[in-house]
Coordinates of C-alpha atoms and ligand atoms in Angstrom, one line a residue:
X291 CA 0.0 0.0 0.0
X292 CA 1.3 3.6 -0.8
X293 CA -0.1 6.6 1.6
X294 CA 0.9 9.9 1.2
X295 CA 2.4 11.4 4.5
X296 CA 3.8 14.3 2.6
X297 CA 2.1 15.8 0.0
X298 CA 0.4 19.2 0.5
X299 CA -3.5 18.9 -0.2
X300 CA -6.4 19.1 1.4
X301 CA -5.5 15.0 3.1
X302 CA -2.3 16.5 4.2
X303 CA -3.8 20.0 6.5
X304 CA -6.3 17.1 7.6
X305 CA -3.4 14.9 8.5
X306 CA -1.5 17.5 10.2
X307 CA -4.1 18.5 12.2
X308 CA -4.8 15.0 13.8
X309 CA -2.6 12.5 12.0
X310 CA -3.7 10.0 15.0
X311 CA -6.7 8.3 13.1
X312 CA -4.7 8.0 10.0
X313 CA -2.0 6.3 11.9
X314 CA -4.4 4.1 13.5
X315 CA -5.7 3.1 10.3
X316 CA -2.1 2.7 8.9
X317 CA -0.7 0.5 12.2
X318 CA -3.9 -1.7 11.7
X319 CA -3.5 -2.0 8.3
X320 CA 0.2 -2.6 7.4
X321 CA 2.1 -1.7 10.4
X322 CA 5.5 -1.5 8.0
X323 CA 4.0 0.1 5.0
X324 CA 5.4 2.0 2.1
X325 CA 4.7 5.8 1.9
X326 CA 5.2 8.5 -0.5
X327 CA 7.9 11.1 1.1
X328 CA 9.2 14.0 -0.8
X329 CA 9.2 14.1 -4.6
X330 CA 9.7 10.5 -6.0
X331 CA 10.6 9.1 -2.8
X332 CA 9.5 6.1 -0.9
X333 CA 9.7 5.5 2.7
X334 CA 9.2 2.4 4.9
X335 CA 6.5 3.8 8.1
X336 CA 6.7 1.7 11.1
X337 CA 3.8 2.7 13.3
X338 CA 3.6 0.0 15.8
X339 CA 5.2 0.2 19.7
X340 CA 7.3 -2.6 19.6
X341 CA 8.6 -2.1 16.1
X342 CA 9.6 1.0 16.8
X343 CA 11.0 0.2 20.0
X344 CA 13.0 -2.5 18.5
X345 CA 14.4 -0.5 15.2
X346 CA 15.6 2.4 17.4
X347 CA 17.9 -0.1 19.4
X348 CA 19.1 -2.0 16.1
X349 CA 22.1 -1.3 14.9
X350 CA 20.4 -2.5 11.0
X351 CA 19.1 1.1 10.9
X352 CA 21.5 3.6 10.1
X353 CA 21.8 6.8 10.5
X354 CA 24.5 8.6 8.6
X355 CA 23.2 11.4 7.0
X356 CA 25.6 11.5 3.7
X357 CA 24.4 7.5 3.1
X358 CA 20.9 8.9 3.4
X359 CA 21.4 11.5 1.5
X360 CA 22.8 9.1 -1.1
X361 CA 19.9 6.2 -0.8
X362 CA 17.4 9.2 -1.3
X363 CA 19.6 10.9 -4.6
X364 CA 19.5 7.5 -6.4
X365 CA 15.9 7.6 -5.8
X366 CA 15.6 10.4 -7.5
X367 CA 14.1 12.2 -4.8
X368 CA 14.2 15.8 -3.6
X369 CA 14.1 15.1 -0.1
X370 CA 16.5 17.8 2.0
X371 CA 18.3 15.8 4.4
X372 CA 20.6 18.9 5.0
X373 CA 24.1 16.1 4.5
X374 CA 26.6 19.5 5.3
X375 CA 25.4 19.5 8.6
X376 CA 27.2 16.6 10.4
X377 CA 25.9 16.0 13.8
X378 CA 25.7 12.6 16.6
X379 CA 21.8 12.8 15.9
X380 CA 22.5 12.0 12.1
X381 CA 26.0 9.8 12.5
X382 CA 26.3 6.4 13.2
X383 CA 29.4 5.2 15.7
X384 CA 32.4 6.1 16.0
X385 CA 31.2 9.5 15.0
X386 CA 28.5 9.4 17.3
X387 CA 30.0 8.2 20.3
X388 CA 33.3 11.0 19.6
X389 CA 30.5 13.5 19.3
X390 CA 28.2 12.8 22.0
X391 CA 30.6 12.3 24.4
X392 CA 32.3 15.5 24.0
X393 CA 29.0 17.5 25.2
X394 CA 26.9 14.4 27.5
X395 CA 28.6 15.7 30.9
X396 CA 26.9 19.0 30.4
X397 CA 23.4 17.3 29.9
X398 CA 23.2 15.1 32.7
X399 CA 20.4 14.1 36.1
X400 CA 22.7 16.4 38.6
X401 CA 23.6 19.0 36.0
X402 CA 20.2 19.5 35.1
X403 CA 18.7 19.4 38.4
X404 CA 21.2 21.9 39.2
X405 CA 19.7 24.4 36.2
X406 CA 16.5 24.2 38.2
X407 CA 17.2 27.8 39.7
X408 CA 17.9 29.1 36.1
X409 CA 14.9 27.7 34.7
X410 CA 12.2 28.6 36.9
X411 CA 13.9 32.2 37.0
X412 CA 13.6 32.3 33.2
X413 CA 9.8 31.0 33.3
X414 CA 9.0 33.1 36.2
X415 CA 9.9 36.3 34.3
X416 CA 8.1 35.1 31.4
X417 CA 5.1 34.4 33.4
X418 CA 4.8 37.7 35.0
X419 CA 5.2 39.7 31.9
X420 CA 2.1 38.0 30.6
X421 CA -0.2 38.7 33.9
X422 CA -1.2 42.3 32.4
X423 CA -2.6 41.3 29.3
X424 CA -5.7 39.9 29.4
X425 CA -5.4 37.2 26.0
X426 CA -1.8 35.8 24.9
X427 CA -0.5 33.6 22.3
X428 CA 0.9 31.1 24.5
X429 CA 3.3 29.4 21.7
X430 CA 4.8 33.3 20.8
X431 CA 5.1 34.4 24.2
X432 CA 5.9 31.7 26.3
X433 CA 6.5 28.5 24.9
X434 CA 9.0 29.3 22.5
X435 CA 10.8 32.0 24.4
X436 CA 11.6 29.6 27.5
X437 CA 13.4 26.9 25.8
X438 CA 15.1 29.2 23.3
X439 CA 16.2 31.3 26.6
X440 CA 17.2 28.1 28.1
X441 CA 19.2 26.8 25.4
X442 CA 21.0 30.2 24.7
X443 CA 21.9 30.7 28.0
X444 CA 23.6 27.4 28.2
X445 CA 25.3 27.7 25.1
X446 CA 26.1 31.5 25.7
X447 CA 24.1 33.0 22.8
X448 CA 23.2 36.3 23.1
X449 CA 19.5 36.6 23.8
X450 CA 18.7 39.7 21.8
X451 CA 19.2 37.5 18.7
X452 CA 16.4 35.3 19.6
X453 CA 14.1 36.7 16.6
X454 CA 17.2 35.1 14.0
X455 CA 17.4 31.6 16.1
X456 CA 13.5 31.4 15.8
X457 CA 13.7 32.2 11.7
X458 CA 16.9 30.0 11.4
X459 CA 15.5 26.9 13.0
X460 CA 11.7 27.1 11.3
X461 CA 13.0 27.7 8.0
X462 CA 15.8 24.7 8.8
X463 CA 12.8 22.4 9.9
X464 CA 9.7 23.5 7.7
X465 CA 9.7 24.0 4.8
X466 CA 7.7 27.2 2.8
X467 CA 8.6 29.2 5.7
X468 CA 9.5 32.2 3.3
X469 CA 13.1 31.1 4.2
X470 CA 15.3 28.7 2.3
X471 CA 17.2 25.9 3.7
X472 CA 20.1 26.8 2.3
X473 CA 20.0 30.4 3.0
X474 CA 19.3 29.6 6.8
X475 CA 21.9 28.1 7.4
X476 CA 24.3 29.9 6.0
X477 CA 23.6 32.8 7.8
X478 CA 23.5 30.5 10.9
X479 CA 26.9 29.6 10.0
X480 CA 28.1 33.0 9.6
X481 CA 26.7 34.1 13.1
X482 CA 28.0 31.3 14.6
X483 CA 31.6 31.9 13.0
X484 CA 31.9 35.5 14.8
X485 CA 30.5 34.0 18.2
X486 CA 33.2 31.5 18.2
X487 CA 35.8 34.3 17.4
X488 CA 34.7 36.3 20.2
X489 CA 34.9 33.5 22.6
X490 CA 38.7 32.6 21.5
X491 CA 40.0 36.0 22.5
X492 CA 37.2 35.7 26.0
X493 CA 36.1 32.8 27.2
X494 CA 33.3 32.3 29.1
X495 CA 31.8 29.7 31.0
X496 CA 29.2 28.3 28.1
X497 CA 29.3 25.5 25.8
X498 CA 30.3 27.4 22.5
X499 CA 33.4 27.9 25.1
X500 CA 34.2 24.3 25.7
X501 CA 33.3 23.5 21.7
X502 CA 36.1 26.4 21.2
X503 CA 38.3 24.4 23.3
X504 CA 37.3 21.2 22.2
X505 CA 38.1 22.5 18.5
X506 CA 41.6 24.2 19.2
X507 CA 42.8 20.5 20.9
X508 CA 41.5 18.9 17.8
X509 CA 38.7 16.9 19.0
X510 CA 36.6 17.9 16.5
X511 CA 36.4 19.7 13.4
X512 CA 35.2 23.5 12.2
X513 CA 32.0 22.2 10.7
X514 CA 31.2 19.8 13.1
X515 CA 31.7 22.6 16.2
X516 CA 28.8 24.1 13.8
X517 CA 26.3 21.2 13.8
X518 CA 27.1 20.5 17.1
X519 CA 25.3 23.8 17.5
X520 CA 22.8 23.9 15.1
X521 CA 21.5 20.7 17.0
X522 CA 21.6 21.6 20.4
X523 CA 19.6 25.0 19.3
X524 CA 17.4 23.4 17.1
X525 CA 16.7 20.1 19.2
X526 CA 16.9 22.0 22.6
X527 CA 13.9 24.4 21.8
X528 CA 11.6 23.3 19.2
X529 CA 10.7 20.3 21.3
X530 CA 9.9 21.6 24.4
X531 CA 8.0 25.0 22.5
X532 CA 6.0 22.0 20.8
X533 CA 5.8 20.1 24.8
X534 CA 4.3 22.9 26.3
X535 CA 1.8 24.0 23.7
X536 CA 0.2 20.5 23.3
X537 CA 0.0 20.4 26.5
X538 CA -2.0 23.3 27.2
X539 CA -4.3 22.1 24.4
X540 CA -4.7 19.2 26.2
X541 CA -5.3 20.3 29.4
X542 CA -8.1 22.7 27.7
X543 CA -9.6 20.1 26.4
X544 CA -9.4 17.9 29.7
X545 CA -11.2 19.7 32.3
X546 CA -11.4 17.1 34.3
X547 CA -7.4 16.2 34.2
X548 CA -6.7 19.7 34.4
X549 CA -8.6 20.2 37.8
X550 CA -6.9 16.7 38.9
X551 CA -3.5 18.4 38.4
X552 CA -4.6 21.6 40.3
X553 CA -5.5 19.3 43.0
X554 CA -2.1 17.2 42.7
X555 CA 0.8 19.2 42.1
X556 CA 3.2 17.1 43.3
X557 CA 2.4 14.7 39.8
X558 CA 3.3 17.1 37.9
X559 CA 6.6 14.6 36.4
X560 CA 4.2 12.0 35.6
X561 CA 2.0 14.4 34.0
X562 CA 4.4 15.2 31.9
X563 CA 5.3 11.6 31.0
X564 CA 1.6 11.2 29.9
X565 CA 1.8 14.8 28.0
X566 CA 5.1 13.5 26.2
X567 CA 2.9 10.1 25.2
X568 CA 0.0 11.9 24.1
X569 CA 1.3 14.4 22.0
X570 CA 4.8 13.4 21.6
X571 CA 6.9 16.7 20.4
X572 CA 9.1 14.9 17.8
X573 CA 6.2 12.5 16.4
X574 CA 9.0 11.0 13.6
X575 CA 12.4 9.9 14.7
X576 CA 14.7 11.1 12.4
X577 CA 15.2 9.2 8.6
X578 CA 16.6 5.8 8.9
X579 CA 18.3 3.6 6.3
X580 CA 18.7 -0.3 6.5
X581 CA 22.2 -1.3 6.6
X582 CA 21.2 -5.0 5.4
X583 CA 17.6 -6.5 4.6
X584 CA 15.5 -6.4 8.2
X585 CA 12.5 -8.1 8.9
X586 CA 10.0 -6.1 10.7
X587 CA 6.5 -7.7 11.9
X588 CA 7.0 -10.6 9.3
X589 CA 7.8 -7.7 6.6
X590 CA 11.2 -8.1 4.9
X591 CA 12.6 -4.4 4.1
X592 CA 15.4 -4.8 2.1
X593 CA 18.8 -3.4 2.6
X594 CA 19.5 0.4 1.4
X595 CA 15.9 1.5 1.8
X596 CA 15.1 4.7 3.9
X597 CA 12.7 4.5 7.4
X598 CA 10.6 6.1 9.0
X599 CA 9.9 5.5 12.6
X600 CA 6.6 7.0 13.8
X601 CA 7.1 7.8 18.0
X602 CA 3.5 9.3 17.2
X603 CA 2.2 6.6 16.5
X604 CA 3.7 3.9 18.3
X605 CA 3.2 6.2 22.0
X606 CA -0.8 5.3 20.7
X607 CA -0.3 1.9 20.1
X608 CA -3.8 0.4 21.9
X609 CA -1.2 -3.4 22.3
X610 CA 1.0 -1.3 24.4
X611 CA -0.8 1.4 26.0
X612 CA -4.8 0.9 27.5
X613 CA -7.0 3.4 26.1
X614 CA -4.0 5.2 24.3
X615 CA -6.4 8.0 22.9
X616 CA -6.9 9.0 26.5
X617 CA -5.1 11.5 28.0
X618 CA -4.7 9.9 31.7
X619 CA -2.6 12.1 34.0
X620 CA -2.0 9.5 36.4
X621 CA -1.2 6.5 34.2
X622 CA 2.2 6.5 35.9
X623 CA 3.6 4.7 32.8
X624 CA 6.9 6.1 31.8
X625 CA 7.7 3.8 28.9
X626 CA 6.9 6.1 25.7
X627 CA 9.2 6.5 23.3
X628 CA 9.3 10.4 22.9
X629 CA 12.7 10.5 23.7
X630 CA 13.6 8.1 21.2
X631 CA 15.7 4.9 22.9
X632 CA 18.9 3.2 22.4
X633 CA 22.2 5.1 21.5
X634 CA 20.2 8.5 20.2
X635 CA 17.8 8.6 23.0
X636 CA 17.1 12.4 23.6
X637 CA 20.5 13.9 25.1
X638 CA 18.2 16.9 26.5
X639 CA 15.4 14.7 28.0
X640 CA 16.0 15.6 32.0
X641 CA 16.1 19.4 30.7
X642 CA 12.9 18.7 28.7
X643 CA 10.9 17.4 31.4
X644 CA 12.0 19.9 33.7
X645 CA 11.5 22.5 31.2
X646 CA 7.9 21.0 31.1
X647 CA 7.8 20.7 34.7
X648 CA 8.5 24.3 35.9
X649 CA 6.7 25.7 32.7
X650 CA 3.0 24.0 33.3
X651 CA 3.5 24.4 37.2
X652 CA 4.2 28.1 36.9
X653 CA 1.0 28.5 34.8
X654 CA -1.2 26.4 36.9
X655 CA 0.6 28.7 40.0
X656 CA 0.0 32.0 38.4
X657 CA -3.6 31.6 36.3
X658 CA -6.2 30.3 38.0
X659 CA -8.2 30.1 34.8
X660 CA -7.0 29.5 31.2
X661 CA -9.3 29.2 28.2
X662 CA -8.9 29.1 24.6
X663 CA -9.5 32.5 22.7
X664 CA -9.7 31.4 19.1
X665 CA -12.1 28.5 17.2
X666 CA -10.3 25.5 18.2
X667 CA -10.7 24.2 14.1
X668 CA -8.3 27.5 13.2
X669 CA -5.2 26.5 15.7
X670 CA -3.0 26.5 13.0
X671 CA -0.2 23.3 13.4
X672 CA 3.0 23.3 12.3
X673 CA 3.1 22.3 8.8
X674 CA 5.4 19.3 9.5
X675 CA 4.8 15.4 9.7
X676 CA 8.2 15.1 11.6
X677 CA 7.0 17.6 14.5
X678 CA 4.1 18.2 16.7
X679 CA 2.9 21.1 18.0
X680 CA 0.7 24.8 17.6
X681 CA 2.3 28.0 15.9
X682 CA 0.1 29.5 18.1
X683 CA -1.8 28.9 20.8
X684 CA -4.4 32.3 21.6
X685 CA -5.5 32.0 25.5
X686 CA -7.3 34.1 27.6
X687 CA -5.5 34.0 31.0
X688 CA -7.2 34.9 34.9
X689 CA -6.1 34.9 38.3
Ligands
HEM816 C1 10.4 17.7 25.4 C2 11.5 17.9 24.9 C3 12.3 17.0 24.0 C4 11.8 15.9 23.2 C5 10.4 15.4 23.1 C6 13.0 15.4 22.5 C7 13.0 14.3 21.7 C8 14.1 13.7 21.1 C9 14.1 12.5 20.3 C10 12.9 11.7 20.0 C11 15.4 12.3 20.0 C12 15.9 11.1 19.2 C13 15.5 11.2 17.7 C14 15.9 10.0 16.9 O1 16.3 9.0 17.4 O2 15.8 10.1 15.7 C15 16.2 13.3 20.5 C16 17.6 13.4 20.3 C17 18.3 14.5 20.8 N1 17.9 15.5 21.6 FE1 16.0 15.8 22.3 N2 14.1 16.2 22.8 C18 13.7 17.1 23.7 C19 14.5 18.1 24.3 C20 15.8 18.3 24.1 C21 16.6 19.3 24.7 C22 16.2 20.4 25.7 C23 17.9 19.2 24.1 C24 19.1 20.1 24.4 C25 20.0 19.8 25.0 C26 17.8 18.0 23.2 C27 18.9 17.6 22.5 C28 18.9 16.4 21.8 C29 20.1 15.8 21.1 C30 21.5 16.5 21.1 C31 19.7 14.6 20.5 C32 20.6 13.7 19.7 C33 21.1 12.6 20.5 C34 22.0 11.6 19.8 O3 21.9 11.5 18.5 O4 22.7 10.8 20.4 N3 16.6 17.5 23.2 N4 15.4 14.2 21.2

């Protein structure tokens, strides 16, 4: 069977804005089923939980962008992989272990537990600014400026840029943004270039500091330093922006859950396991390729062929999850794959879910009423099947 995940018609805005039944219908269907991706491309989707599961932990599926790159040339596709920008989250080992292990120490349980201060600091500030208007976008003027903030501050960015990080990374990730690909991130690269300077002649105490460093010992190269940094802007804030819109939405459209969470505040970290499930941020993993012919639920995909692993889907798989279209606060079920698994599982994920954490408390603190200020059948999504989450997100805020 061929579906089309990609094209951009009518089924697509319909897809986009609740891909969930299709998905359904697909895993029931033909769990490993061939779809139309790009121009003239095909891709394997894999919707099921324990498919997925399995293929992210199997060293069969590759991830090396330039092989990628070259499966989907020879298909004659038009598919942007982006093969100049060379990060872990599109290398397979050694590359990946080299890069990941030059930046994990920053990223892990005591680190981030240790940002706590900085975070809620950042949210709080946030928060209060939006307390004397009476109707926000959430997405524009929360959602998106925490994580960004976040992310900047750790990598010592200079947060008066934030407009170009926010154009850079949507024009990276979707396309028709009224930026090009290209163009994005070359100026990106540019920016980046004259940070890096600066930091030679003073360095600080920030990331772009130690990937200086890291660069001058000759642990990595020029352009690497550069997708380092690309990823950990890009993957460190258009999750969580995606995280904490959804899960407003949700919450909206929950009463009941969301007075349960008033009520029990100290759940708030399985909350946000059950938001991550539900609406899980990054609903693709990123393009696979099989390294030899792999068998997946009695469905031989041959060797050289380009995957798609759908976290969306499988976090709604009914064999693995009891009334997965249910939004259950206190399922106290951590197993979801939104953070991916095996040797790319989500570096960020501790700052995620605290990002999440601090973010939805500090609204449920502040606002003692929240209610959506627009049609719910306008919330525009973003145009993407590899992300989910609002553009905006129009709320009318008391309390
Ligand atoms: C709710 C928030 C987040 C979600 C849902 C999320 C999701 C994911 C997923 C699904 C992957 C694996 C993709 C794949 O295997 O194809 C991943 C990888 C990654 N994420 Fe996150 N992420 C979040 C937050 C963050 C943050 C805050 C950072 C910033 C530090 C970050 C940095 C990364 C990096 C560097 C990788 C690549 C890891 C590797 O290839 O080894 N993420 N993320």
């Amino acid at each position: 069977m061929t579906t089309a995940v990609d094209d951009a018609g009518s089924r697509m805005s319909a897809f986009i804005r609740d891909p969930y039944p299709t998905l359904a219908r697909i895993r029931e269907a033909s769990p490993v089923s061939l779809v139309a991706y790009g121009e003239g491309v095909s891709v394997w989707l894999v919707t099921r939980y324990q498919d997925v599961r399995a293929a992210l932990v199997d060293p069969r599926f590759g991830q090396d962008v330039r092989r990628s790159q070259a499966i989907a040339a020879k298909a004659g596709g038009g598919i942007t992989l982006g093969s100049d920008v060379v990060h872990m989250l599109n290398s397979d080992p050694p590359d990946h272990t080299r890069l990941r292990r030059l930046i994990q120490g920053v990223f892990t349980r005591k680190r981030v537990d240790a940002m706590r201060p900085m975070v809620e600091r950042i949210a709080g500030g946030l928060l209060d600014g939006l307390r004397e208007r009476q109707q926000v976008d959430l997405v524009a003027d929360f959602a998106f400026p925490l994580p960004i903030m976040i992310i900047c501050e750790l990598l010592g960015f200079p947060p008066e840029d934030l407009h170009s990080y926010r154009t850079w990374s949507t024009a990276i990730l979707t396309r028709g943004s009224g930026m090009s690909f290209e163009q994005a991130t070359a100026e990106m690269k540019t920016y980046l270039h004259e940070l890096m300077t600066a930091r030679r002649a003073t360095p600080r105490d920030d990331i772009l500091t130690d990937l200086a460093q890291a660069r001058d010992a000759g642990e990595l190269s020029e352009q690497e330093v550069f997708s380092m940094v690309f990823l950990l802007l890009i993957g460190g804030h258009e999750t969580t922006v995606n995280l904490l819109g959804t899960s407003t939405l949700a919450l909206l459209h929950h009463p009941d859950q969301l007075a349960w969470l008033r009520a029990n505040r100290g759940a708030m970290p399985m909350a946000v396991d059950e938001f991550l499930r539900y609406e899980s941020p990054v609903s693709m993993a990123t393009m696979r390729f099989t390294t030899e012919p792999v068998t997946v639920s009695g469905v031989e995909i041959p060797a050289d062929e380009l995957v798609l692993l759908s976290l969306g889907g499988a976090n709604r798989d009914p064999a693995r999850f009891d009334d997965p279209d249910r939004l259950i606060l206190d399922r106290d079920d951590p197993g979801h794959l939104a953070f991916g698994q095996g040797l790319h599982r989500c570096l960020g994920s501790f700052l995620g879910k605290l990002e999440g954490e601090v973010a939805l408390s500090g609204l449920l603190d502040r606002f003692t009423g929240i209610e959506l200020a627009a049609d719910e059948a306008t919330l525009p999504w973003r145009n993407t099947i590899m992300l989910r989450g609002l553009e905006s997100l129009p709320v009318t805020l008391r309390g």
